PDB file of C-alpha atoms in Angstrom:
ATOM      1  CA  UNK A1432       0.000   0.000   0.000  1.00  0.00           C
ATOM      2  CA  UNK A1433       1.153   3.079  -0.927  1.00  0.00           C
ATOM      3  CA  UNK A1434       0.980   5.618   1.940  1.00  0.00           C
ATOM      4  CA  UNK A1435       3.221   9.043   0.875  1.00  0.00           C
ATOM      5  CA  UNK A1436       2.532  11.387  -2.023  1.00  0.00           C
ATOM      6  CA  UNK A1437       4.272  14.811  -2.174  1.00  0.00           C
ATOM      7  CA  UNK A1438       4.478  16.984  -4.898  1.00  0.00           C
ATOM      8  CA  UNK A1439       4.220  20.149  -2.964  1.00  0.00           C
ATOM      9  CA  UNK A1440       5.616  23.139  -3.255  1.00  0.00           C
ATOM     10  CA  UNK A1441       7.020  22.337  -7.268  1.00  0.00           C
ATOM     11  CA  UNK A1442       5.331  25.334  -9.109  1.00  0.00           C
ATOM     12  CA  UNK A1443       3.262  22.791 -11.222  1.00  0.00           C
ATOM     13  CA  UNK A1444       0.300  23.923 -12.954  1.00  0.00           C
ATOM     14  CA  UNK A1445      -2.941  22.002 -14.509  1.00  0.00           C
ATOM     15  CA  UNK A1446      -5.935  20.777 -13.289  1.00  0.00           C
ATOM     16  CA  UNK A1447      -6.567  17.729 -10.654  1.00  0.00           C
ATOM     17  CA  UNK A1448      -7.381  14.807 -12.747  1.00  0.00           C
ATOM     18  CA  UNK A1449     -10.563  12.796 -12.124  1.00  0.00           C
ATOM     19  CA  UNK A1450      -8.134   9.789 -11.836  1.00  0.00           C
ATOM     20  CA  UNK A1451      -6.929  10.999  -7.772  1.00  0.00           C
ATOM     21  CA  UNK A1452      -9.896   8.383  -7.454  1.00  0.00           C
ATOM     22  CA  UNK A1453      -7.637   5.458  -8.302  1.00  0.00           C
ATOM     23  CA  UNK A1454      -5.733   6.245  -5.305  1.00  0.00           C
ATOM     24  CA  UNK A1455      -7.253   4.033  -3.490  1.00  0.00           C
ATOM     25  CA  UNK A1456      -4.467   2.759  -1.610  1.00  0.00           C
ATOM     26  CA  UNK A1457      -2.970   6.185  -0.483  1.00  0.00           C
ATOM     27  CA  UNK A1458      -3.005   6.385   3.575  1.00  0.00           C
ATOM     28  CA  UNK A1459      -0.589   8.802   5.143  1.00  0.00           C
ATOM     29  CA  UNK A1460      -0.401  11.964   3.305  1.00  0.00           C
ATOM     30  CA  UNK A1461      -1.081  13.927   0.187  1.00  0.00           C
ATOM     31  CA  UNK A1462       0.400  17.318  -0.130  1.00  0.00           C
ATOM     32  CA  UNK A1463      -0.298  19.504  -3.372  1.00  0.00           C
ATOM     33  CA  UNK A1464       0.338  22.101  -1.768  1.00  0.00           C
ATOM     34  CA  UNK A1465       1.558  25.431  -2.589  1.00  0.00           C
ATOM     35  CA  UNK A1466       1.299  25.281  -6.447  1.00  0.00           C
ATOM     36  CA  UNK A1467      -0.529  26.749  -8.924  1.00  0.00           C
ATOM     37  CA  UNK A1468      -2.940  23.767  -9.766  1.00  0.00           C
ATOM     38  CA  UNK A1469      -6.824  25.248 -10.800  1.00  0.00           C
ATOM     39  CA  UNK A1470      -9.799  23.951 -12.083  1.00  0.00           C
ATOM     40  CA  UNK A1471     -12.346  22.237  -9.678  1.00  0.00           C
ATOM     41  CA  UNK A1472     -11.577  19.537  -7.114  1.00  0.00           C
ATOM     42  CA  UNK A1473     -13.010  16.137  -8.758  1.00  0.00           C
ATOM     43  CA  UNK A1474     -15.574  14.530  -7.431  1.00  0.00           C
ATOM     44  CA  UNK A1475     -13.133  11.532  -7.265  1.00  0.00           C
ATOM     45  CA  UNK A1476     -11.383  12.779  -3.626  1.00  0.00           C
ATOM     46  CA  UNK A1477     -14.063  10.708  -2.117  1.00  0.00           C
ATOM     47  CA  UNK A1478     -12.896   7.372  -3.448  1.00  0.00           C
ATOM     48  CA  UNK A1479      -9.232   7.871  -1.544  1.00  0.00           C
ATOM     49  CA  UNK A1480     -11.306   5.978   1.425  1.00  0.00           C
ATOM     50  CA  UNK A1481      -7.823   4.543   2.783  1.00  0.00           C
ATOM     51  CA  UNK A1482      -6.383   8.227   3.502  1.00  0.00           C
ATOM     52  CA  UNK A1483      -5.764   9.091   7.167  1.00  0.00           C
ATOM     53  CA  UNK A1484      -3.491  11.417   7.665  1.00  0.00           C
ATOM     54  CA  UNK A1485      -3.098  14.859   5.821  1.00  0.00           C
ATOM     55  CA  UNK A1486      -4.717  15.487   2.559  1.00  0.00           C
ATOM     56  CA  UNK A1487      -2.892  19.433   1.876  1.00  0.00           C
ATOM     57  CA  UNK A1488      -3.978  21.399  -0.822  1.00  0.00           C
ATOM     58  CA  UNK A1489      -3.544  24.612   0.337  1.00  0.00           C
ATOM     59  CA  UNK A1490      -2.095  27.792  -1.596  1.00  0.00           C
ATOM     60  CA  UNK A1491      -3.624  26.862  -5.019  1.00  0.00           C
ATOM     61  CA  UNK A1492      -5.909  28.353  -7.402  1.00  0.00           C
ATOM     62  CA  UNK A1493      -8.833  25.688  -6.990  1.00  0.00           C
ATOM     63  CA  UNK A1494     -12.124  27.045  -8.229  1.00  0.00           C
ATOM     64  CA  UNK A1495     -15.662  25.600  -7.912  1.00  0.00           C
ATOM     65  CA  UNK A1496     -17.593  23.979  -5.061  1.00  0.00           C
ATOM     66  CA  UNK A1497     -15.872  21.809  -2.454  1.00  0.00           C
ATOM     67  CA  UNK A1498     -17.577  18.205  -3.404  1.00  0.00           C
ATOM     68  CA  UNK A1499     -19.663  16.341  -1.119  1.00  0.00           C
ATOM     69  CA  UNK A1500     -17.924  13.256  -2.279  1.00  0.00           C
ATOM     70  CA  UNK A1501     -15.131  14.421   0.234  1.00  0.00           C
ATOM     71  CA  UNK A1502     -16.832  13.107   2.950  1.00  0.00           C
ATOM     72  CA  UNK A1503     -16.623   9.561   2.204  1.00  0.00           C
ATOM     73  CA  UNK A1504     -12.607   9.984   2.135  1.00  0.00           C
ATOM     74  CA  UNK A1505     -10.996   8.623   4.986  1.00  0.00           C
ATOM     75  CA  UNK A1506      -9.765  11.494   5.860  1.00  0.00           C
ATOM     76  CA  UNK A1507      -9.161  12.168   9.600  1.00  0.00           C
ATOM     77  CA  UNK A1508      -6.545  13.967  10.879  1.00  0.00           C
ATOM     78  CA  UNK A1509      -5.574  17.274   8.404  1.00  0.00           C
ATOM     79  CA  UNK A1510      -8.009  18.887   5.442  1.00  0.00           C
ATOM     80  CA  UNK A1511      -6.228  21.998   3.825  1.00  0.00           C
ATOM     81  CA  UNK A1512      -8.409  23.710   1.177  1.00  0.00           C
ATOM     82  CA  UNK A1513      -7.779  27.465   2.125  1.00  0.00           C
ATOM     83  CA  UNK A1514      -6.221  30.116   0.077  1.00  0.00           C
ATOM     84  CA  UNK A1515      -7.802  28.795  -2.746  1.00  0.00           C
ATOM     85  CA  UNK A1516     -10.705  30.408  -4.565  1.00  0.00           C
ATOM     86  CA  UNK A1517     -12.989  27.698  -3.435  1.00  0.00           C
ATOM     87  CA  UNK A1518     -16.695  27.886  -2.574  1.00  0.00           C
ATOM     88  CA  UNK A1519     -19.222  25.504  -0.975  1.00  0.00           C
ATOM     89  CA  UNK A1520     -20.880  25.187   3.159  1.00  0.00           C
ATOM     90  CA  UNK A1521     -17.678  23.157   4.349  1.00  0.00           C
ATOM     91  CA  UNK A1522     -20.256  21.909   7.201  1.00  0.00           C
ATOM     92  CA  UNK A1523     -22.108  20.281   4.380  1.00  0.00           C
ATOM     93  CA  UNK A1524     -19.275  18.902   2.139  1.00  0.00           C
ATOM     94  CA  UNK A1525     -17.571  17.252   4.933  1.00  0.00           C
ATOM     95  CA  UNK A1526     -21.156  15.688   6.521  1.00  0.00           C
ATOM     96  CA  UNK A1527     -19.945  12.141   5.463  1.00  0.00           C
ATOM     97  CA  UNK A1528     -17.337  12.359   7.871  1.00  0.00           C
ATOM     98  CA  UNK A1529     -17.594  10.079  10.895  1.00  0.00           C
ATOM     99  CA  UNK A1530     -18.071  12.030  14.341  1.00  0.00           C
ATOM    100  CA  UNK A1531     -15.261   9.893  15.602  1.00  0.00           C
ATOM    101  CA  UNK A1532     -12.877  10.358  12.498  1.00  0.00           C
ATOM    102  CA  UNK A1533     -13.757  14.315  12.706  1.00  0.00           C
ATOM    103  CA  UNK A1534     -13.054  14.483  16.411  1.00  0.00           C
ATOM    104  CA  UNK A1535      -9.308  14.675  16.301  1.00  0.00           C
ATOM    105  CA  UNK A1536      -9.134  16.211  12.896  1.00  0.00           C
ATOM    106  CA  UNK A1537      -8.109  19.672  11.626  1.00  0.00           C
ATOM    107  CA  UNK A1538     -10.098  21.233   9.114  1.00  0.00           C
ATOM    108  CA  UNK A1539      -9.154  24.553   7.638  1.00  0.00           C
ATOM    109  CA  UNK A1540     -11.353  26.512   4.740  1.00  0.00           C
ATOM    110  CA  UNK A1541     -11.814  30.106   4.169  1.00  0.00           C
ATOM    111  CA  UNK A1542     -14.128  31.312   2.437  1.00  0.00           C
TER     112      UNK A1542
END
């Protein structure tokens, strides 16, 4: 199982493929962050079900709503979305979220 992916802080450009969904196996940490990726986030996030650590995509130009499909990540310890020109009610894209998975986890947006 994979668990580390890191391409942070590498200038690269382009949109987030809808293919981050065949990540399946990813569980530690995925930083994108501080690049100049855009586009919207794809639907696909929510398939990364193994992730528990830090997904970081922070200091981006995302665009679009934050999808619902997040939620059914695994995600439980770090979400990074801000500085990004993101829009959605976080509250309501994150409601898949176990309360137990949630409880310990850091979640920063800005709208």
């Amino acid at each position: 199982m994979s668990s580390n992916f890191n391409l942070g802080y590498n200038s690269m450009t382009g949109s987030l493929p809808s293919q981050i969904g065949n990540m399946v196996n990813m569980s530690s940490y995925f930083y994108l962050r501080y690049n100049s990726f855009s586009g919207s986030l794809p639907s696909e996030i929510g398939s990364m079900v193994n992730m528990r650590s830090y997904f970081l995509l922070q200091s981006n130009a995302f665009s679009g709503s934050i999808p619902t499909e997040i939620g059914a990540a695994g995600f439980q310890r770090l979400i990074y979305l801000d500085t990004n020109q993101l829009t959605a009610n976080l509250s309501y894209a994150i409601a898949g979220l176990k309360a137990h998975e949630a409880a310990g986890s850091e979640i920063r947006y800005v709208e």
